[in-house]
Coordinates of C-alpha atoms and ligand atoms in Angstrom, one line a residue:
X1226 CA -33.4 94.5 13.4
X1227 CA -34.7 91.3 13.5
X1228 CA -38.4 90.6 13.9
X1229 CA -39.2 89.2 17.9
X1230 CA -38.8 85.2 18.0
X1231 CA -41.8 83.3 20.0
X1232 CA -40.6 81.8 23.0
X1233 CA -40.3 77.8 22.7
X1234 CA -40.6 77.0 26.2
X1235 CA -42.0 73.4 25.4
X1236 CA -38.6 72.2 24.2
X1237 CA -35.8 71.4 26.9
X1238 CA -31.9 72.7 26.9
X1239 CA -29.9 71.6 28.7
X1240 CA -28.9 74.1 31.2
X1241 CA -26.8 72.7 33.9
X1242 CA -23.5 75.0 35.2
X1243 CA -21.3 71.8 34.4
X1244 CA -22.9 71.7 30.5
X1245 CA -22.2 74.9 30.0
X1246 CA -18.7 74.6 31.0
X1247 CA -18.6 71.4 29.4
X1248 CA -19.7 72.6 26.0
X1249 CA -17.6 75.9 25.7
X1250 CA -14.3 73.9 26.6
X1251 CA -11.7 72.4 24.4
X1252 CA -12.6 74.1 20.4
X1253 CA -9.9 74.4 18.3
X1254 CA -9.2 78.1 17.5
X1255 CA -10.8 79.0 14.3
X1256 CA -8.2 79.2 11.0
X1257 CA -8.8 82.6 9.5
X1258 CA -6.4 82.5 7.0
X1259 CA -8.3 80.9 3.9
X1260 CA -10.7 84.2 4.4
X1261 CA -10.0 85.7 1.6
X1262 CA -10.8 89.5 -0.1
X1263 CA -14.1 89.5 -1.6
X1264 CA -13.6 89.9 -5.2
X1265 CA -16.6 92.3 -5.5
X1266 CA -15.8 94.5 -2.7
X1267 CA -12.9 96.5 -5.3
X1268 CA -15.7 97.4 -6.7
X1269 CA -17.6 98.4 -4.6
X1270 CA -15.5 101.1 -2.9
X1271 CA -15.6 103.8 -6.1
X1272 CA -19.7 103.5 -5.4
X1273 CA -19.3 104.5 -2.2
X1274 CA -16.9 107.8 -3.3
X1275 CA -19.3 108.9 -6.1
X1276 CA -22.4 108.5 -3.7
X1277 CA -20.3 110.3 -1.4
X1278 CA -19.8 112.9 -3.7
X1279 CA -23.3 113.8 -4.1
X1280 CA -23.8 113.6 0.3
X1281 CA -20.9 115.5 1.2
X1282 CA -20.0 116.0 5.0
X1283 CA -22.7 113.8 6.0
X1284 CA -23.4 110.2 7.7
X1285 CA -25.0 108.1 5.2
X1286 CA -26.2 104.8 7.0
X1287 CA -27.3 102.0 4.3
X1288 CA -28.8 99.1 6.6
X1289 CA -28.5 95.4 5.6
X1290 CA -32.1 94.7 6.8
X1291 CA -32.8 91.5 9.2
X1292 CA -34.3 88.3 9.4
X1293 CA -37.8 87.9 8.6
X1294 CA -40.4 85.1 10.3
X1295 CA -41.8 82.5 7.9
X1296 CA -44.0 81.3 10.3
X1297 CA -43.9 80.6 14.2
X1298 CA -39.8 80.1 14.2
X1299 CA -38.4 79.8 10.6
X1300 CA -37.4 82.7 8.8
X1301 CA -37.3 83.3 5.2
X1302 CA -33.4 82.8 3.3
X1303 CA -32.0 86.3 4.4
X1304 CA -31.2 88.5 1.2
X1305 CA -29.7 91.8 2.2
X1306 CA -31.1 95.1 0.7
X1307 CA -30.2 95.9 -2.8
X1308 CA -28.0 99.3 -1.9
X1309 CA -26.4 97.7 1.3
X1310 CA -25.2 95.1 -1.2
X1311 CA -24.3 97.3 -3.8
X1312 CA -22.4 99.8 -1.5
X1313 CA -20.3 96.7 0.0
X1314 CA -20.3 93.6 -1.9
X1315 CA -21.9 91.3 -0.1
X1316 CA -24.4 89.3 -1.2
X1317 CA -26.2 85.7 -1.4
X1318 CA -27.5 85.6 2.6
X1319 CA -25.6 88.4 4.1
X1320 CA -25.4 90.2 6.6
X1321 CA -28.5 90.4 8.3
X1322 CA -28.3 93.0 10.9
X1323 CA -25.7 94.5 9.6
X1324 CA -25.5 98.2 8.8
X1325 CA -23.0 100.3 6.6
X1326 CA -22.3 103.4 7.6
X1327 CA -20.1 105.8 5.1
X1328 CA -18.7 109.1 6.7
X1329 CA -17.9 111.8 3.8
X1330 CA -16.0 114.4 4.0
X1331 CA -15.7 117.7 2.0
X1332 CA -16.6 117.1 -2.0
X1333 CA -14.1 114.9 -3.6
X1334 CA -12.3 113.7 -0.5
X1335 CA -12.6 109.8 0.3
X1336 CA -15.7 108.7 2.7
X1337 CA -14.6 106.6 5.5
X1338 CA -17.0 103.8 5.8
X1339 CA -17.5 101.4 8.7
X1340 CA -19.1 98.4 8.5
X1341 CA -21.3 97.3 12.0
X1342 CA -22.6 93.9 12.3
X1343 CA -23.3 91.0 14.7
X1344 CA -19.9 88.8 14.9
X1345 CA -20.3 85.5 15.9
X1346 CA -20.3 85.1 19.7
X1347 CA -17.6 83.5 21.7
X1348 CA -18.0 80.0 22.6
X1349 CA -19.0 80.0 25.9
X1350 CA -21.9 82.4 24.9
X1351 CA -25.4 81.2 25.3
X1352 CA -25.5 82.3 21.4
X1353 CA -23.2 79.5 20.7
X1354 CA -25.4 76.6 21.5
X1355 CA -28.4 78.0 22.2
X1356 CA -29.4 80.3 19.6
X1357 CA -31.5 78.7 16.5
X1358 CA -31.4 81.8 14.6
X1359 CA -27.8 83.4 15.2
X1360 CA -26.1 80.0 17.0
X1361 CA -22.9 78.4 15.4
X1362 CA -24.6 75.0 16.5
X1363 CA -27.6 75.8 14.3
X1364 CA -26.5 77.9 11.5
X1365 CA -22.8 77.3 11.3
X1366 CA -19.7 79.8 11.8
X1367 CA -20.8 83.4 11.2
X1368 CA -17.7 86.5 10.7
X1369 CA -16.0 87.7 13.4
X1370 CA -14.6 91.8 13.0
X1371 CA -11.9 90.2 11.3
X1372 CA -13.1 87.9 8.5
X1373 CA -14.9 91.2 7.4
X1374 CA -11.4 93.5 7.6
X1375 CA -10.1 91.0 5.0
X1376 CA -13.3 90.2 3.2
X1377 CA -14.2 93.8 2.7
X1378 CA -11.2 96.0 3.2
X1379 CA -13.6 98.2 5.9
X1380 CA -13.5 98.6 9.7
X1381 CA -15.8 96.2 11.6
X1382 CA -17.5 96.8 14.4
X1383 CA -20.2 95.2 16.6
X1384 CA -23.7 96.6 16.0
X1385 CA -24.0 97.3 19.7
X1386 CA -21.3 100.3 19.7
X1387 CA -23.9 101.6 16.8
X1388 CA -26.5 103.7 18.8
X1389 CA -23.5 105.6 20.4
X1390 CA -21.3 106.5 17.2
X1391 CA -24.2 107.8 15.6
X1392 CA -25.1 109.8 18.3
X1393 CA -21.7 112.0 17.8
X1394 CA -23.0 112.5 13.8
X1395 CA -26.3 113.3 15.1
X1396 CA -26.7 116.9 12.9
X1397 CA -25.7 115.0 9.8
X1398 CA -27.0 111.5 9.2
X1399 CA -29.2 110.3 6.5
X1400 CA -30.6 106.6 6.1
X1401 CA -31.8 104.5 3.4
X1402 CA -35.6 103.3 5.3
X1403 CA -37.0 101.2 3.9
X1404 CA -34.1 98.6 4.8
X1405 CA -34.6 97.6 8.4
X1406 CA -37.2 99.2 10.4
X1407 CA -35.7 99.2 14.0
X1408 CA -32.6 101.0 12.1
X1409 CA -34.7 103.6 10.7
X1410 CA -36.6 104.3 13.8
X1411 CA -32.5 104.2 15.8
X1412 CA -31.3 107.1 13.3
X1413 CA -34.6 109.1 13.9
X1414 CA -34.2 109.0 17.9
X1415 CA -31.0 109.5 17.3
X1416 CA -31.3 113.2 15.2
X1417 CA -34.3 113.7 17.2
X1418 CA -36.9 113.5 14.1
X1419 CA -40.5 115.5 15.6
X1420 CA -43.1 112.5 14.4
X1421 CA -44.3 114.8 11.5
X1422 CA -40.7 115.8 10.7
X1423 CA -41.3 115.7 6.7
X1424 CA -37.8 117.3 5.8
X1425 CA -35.7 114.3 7.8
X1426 CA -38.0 111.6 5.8
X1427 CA -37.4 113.9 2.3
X1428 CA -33.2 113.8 3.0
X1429 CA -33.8 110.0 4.1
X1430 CA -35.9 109.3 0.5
X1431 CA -32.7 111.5 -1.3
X1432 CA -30.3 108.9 0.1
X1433 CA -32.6 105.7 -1.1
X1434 CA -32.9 107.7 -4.5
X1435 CA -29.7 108.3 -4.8
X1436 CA -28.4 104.6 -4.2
X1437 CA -31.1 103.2 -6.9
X1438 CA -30.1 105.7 -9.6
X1439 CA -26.1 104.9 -9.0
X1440 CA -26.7 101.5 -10.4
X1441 CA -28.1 103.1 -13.7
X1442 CA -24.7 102.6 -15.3
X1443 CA -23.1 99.3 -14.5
X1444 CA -19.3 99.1 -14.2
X1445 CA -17.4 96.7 -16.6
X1446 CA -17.3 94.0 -13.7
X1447 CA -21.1 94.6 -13.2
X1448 CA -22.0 93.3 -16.8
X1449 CA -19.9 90.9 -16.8
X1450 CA -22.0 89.3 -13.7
X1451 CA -25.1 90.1 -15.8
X1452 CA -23.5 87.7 -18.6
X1453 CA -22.8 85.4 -16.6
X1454 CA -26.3 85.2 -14.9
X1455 CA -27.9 85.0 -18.4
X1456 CA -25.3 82.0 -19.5
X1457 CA -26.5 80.6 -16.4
X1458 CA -30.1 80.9 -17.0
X1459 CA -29.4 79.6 -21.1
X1460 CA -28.3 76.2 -19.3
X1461 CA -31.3 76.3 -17.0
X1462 CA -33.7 76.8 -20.2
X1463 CA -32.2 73.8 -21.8
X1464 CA -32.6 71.6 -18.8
X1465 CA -35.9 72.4 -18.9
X1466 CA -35.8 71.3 -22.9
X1467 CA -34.7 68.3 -21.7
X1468 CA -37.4 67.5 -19.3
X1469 CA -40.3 68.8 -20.9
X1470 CA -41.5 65.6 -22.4
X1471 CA -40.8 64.0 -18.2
X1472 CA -43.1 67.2 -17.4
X1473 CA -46.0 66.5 -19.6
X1474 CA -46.1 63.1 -18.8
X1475 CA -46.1 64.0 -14.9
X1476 CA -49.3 65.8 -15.2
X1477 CA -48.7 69.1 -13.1
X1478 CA -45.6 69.9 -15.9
X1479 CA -45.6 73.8 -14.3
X1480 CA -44.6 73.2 -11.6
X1481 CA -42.0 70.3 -12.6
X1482 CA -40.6 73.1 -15.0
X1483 CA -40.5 75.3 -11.8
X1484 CA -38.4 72.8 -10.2
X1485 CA -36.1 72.5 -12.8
X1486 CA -35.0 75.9 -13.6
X1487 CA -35.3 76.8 -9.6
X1488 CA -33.0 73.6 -9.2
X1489 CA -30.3 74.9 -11.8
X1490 CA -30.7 78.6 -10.3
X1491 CA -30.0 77.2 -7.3
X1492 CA -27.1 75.3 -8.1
X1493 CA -25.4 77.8 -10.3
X1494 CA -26.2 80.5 -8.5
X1495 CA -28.2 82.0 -5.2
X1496 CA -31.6 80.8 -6.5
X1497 CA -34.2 82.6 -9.2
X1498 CA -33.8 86.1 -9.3
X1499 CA -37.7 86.2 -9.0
X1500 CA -41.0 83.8 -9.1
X1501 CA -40.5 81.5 -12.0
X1502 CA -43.1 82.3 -14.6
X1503 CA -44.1 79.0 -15.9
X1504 CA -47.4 79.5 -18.3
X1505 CA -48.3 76.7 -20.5
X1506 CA -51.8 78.0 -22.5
X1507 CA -54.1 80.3 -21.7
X1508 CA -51.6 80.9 -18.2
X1509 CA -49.5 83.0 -20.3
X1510 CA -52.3 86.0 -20.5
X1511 CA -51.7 86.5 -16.4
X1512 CA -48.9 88.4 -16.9
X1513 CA -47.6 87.0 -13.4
X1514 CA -48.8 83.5 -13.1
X1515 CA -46.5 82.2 -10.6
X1516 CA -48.9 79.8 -9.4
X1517 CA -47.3 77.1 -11.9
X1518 CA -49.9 74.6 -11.1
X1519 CA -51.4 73.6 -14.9
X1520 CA -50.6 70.4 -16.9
X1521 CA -48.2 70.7 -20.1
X1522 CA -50.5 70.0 -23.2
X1523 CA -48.4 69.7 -26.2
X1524 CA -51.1 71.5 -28.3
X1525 CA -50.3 74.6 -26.4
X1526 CA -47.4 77.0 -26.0
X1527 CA -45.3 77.4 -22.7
X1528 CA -44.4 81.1 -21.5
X1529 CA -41.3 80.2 -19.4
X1530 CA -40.0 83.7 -17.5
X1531 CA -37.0 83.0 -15.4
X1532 CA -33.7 84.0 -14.1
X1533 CA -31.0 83.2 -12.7
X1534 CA -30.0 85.3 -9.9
X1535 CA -25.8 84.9 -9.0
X1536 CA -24.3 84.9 -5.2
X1537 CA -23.5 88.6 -6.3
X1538 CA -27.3 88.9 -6.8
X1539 CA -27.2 90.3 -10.2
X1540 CA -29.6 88.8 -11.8
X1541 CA -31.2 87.3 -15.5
X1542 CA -34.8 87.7 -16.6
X1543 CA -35.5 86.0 -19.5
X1544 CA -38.2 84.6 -21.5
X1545 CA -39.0 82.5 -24.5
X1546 CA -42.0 80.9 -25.3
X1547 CA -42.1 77.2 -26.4
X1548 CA -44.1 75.1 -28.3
X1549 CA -45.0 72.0 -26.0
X1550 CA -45.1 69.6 -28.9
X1551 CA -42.1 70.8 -30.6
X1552 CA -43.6 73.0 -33.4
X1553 CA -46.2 76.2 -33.6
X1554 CA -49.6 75.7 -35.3
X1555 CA -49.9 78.3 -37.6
X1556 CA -51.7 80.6 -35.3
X1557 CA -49.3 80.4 -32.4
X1558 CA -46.7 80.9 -35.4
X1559 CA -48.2 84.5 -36.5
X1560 CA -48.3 85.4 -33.3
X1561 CA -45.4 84.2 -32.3
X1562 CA -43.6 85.9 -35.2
X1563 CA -45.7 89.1 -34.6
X1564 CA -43.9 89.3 -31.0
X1565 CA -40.6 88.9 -32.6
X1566 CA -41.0 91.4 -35.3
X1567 CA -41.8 93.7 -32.3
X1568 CA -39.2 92.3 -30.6
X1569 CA -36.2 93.1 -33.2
X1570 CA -37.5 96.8 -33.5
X1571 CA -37.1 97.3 -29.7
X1572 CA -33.8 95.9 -29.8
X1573 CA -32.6 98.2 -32.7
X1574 CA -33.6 100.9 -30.8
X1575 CA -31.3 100.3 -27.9
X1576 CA -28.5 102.5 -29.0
X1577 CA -26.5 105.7 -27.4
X1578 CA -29.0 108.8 -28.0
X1579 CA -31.9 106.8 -28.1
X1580 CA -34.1 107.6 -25.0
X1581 CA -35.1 104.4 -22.7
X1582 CA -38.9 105.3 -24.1
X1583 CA -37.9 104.8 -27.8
X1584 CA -37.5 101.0 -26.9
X1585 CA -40.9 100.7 -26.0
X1586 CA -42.1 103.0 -28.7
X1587 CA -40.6 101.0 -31.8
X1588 CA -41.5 97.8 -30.1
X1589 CA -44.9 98.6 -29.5
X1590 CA -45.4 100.7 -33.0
X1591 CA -44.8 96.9 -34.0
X1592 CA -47.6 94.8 -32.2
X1593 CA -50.0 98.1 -33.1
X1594 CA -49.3 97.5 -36.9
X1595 CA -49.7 93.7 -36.1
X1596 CA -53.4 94.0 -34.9
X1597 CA -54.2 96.8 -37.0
X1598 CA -53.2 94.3 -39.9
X1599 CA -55.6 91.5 -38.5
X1600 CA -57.9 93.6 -38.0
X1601 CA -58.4 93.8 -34.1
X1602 CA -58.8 97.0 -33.7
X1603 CA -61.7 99.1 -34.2
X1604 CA -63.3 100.2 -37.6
X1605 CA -61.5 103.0 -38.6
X1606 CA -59.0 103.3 -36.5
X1607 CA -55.3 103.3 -37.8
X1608 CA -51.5 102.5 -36.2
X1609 CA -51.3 106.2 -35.6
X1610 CA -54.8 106.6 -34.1
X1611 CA -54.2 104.1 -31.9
X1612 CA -50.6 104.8 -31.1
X1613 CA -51.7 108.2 -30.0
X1614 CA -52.2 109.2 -26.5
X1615 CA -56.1 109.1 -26.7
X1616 CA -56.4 106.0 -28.6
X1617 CA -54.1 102.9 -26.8
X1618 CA -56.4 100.6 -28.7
X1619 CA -53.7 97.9 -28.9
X1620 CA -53.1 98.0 -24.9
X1621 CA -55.4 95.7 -24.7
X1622 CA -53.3 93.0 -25.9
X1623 CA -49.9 94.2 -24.2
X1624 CA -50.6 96.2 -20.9
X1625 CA -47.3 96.0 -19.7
X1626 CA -43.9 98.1 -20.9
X1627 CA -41.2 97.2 -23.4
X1628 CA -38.4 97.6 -21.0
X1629 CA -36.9 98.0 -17.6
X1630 CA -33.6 98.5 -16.0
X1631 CA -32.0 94.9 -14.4
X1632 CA -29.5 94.2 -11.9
X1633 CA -29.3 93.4 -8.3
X1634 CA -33.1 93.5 -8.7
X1635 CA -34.6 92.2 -11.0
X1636 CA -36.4 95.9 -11.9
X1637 CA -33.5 97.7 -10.9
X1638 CA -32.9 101.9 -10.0
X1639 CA -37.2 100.7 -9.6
X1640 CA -36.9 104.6 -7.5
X1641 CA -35.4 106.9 -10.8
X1642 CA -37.4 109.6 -11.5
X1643 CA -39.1 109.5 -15.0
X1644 CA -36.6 112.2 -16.4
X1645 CA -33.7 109.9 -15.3
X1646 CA -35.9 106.6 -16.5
X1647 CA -38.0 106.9 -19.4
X1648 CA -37.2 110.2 -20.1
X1649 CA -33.2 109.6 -20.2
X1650 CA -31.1 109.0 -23.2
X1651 CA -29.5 105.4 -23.4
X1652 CA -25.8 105.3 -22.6
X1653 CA -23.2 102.7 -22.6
X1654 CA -22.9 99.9 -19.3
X1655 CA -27.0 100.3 -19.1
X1656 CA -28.6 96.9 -18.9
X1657 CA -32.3 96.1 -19.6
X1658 CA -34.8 93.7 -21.2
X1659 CA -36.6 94.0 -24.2
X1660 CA -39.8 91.8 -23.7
X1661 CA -42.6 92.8 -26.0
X1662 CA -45.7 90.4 -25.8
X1663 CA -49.2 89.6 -27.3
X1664 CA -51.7 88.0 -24.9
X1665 CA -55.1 86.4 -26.2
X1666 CA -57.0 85.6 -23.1
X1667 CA -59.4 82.6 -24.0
X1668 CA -62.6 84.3 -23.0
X1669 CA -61.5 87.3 -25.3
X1670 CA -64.4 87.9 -28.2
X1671 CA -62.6 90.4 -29.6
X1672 CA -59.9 87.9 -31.1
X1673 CA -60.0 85.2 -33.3
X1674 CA -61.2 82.1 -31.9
X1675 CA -57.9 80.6 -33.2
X1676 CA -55.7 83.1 -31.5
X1677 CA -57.4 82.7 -28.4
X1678 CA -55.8 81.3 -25.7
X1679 CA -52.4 82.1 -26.8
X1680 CA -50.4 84.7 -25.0
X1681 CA -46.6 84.3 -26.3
X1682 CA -43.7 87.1 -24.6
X1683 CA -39.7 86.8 -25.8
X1684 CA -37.9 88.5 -23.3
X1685 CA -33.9 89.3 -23.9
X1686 CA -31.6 91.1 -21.6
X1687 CA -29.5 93.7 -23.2
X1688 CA -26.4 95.8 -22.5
X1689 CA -26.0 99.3 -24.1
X1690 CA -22.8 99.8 -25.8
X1691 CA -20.8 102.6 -27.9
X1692 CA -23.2 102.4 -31.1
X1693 CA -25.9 100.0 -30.0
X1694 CA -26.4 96.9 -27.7
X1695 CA -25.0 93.5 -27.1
X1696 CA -28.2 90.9 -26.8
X1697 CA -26.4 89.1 -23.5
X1698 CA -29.3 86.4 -24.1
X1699 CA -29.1 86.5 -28.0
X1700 CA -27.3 83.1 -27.9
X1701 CA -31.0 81.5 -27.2
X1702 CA -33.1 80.8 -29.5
X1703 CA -35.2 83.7 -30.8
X1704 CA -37.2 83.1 -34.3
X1705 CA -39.9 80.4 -34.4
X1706 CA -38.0 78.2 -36.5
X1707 CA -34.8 78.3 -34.3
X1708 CA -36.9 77.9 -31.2
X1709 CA -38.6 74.7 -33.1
X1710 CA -34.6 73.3 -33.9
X1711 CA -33.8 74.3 -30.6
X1712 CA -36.1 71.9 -29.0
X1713 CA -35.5 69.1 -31.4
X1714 CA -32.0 68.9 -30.7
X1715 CA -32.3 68.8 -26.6
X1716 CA -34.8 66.5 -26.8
X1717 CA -33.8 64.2 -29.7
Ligands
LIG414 N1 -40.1 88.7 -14.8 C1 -40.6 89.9 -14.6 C2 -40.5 90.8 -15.8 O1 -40.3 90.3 -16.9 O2 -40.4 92.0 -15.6
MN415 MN1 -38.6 91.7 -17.4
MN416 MN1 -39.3 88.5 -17.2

């Protein structure tokens, strides 16, 4: 589960028989009654029934995933696999190790689902003092069996007993794979798997598939997480307002900008849902510059992608692009305007009936019209040449989609088929962005030379509903001339 630790044999324990005995003796007994039921784990038991009713009389096992090494001994902040959280709850840094299984029974009857994990060890366990990575001396109290019956409603059981009660479901178990490795490789000695056994790895792949389309739809309790992440990350974008001017005059203002966001994210929530964005210029035509090293020049724009991911994990993605200096020069203006045009059409397109693809296709109808108008594409060619299959001319400038699902990851149900994804008609409790952008690298001849270097994106997160969408980030700044007012105001 987790990966092998290097032994530190150049650093000294103490190890005597009267430490031990010394060290384990006189703890008070741990107070378990301000452990209280996870507020997200109601929800999460109706997830488990309607995955169950698609797996019936089966042993679905939906692995937590482990540690992972940094370097030499420091692991990377655990964050648990996006189904294992879904399916139970859980999420900020837990559980690592830990592994859900769900037993179902005939269609329509209620899964039993057991939740296996490493308790804390007793203290007069070598774990206690010893143990850098699992220790209550290094990383604090961890749950025992019981903190998790009243945290998650489920039956808790240590990992160990896990090997053996699969064994008895051998015939029947499925498990998502690409969680945790050594749990994969358990439930495939387990059922026996031949190495070239391509059926097992097909059911395995249904059960992963099948976790990432349930979060298609998000339950009322689901968007309200995902507007609260995006409140969150409006506050982060206007601390980084504030301390733009603090970030020009730093020199290296990227990566102050970095800082502030990742410093609100963190404090409001888990951390960033993802690598902060932070493009000031000609940064903003890599589409993921995450390297955030460049100086803030208030000629230029700054592309600012960033979200703020919630201890539930749900996250924001959200961008707006600034004008250092306060206010667009006329060229960053049309384009900026250009974006938003394309922007609004997406966004009216997010409606029940409309298929996920129309988004992109009004959006991007939009930017095509745009550089047909300014003449960037080539002689002769019109919107609907280019918008056609063998034209594309307008690519050029916006290589990336309109839209994609968000969630518990940042491109959520990322393993729907295309029928269930682009393909599928929009319904209410979907959540996704709308982030049309034109990007004008500076080395591009085709462009301008006053449009080059400018690459602008607005990115909003949006939540289908009966007849259309509520814009969860609409209350930031959009248009040019709020964005401009915007800034004014937060930074006097
Ligand atoms: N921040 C990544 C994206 O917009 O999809
Ligand atoms: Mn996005
Ligand atoms: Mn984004």
């Amino acid at each position: 589960m987790s990966e092998e630790q290097p032994k530190q044999d150049h650093r000294s324990r103490p190890d005597s028989e009267n430490f031990r005995a010394f060290i384990a003796a006189d703890w008070a007994e741990r107070d378990l009654s301000g452990v209280r039921p996870l507020e997200a784990a109601q929800y999460a038991a109706p997830r488990r029934t309607a995955l169950a009713e698609k797996f019936p009389e089966q042993t679905l096992v939906v692995p937590a995933g482990g540690l992972k090494v940094r370097s030499n001994d420091t692991d990377y902040v655990f964050r648990p696999h996006s189904a294992f959280a879904h399916l139970t709850g859980l999420g900020a840094d837990r559980e690592p190790d830990a592994v859900l299984v769900i037993r179902t029974g005939e269609a329509g009857s209620e899964p039993e689902a057991v939740f296996y994990f490493r308790p804390m060890a007793a203290r007069d366990s070598e774990e206690f003092f010893a143990d850098s990575r699992y220790g209550e001396f290094w990383v604090g109290p961890r749950p025992v069996e019981e903190d998790i019956r009243r945290e998650l409603g489920l039956d808790a059981r240590h990992v160990d007993r896990l090997e053996a009660d699969l064994a008895a479901d051998a015939d029947r178990l499925r498990v998502v794979p690409d969680a945790d490795r050594d749990v994969t490789e358990l439930v495939r000695r387990v059922r026996g798997d031949a190495a070239d056994d391509a059926s097992a790895t097909e059911r395995d792949d249904e059960l992963a598939h099948a976790c990432s389309v349930l979060r298609l739809v998000k339950d009322d309790w689901e968007a309200d997480q995902m507007r609260e992440a995006v409140r969150a990350t409006g506050r982060a974008f206007d601390a980084v307002i504030e301390n733009l001017d603090e970030a020009v005059r730093r020199g290296r203002g990227e990566r102050w900008v970095e800082g502030v966001f990742g410093l609100h994210a963190r404090h409001a929530g888990n951390g960033v849902g993802y690598d902060s964005i932070v493009a000031s210029g000609d940064h903003a035509n890599t589409l993921h510059w995450i390297r955030n090293t460049g100086d803030l020049d208030p000629n230029e724009l700054l592309l600012l992608d960033a979200g703020v991911e919630l201890d539930s994990l749900f996250t924001a993605d959200v961008t707006r692009t600034l004008p250092i200096g306060g206010t667009f020069t006329d060229a960053q203006r049309k384009v900026y305007d250009a974006v938003y045009a394309a922007q609004e059409a997406g966004i009216a397109a997010v409606k029940p009936g409309n298929k996920f693809g129309d988004v992109h296709a009004a959006a991007i109808r939009v930017i095509a019209e745009h550089l047909h108008e300014w003449g960037l594409l080539p002689e002769g060619v019109s919107v609907e040449d280019t918008l056609a299959p063998e034209g594309q001319y307008h690519r050029r400038w916006m290589v990336h989609g309109t839209s994609h699902h968000l969630g518990i990851d940042v491109h959520d149900c990322a393993l729907a088929r295309r029928e269930e994804y682009m393909g599928a008609e929009l319904v209410p409790g979907m959540c996704l962005t709308v982030e049309p952008g034109l990007y004008f690298k500076a080395d591009d001849l085709k462009v301008p030379e006053e449009f080059r270097g400018i690459g602008v994106r607005i990115e909003d997160d949006v939540l289908v509903t009966g007849d259309g969408c509520e814009n969860l980030s609409g209350f930031m700044p959009r248009t040019s001339a709020d964005v401009e007012a915007w800034m004014k105001r937060l930074r006097g």
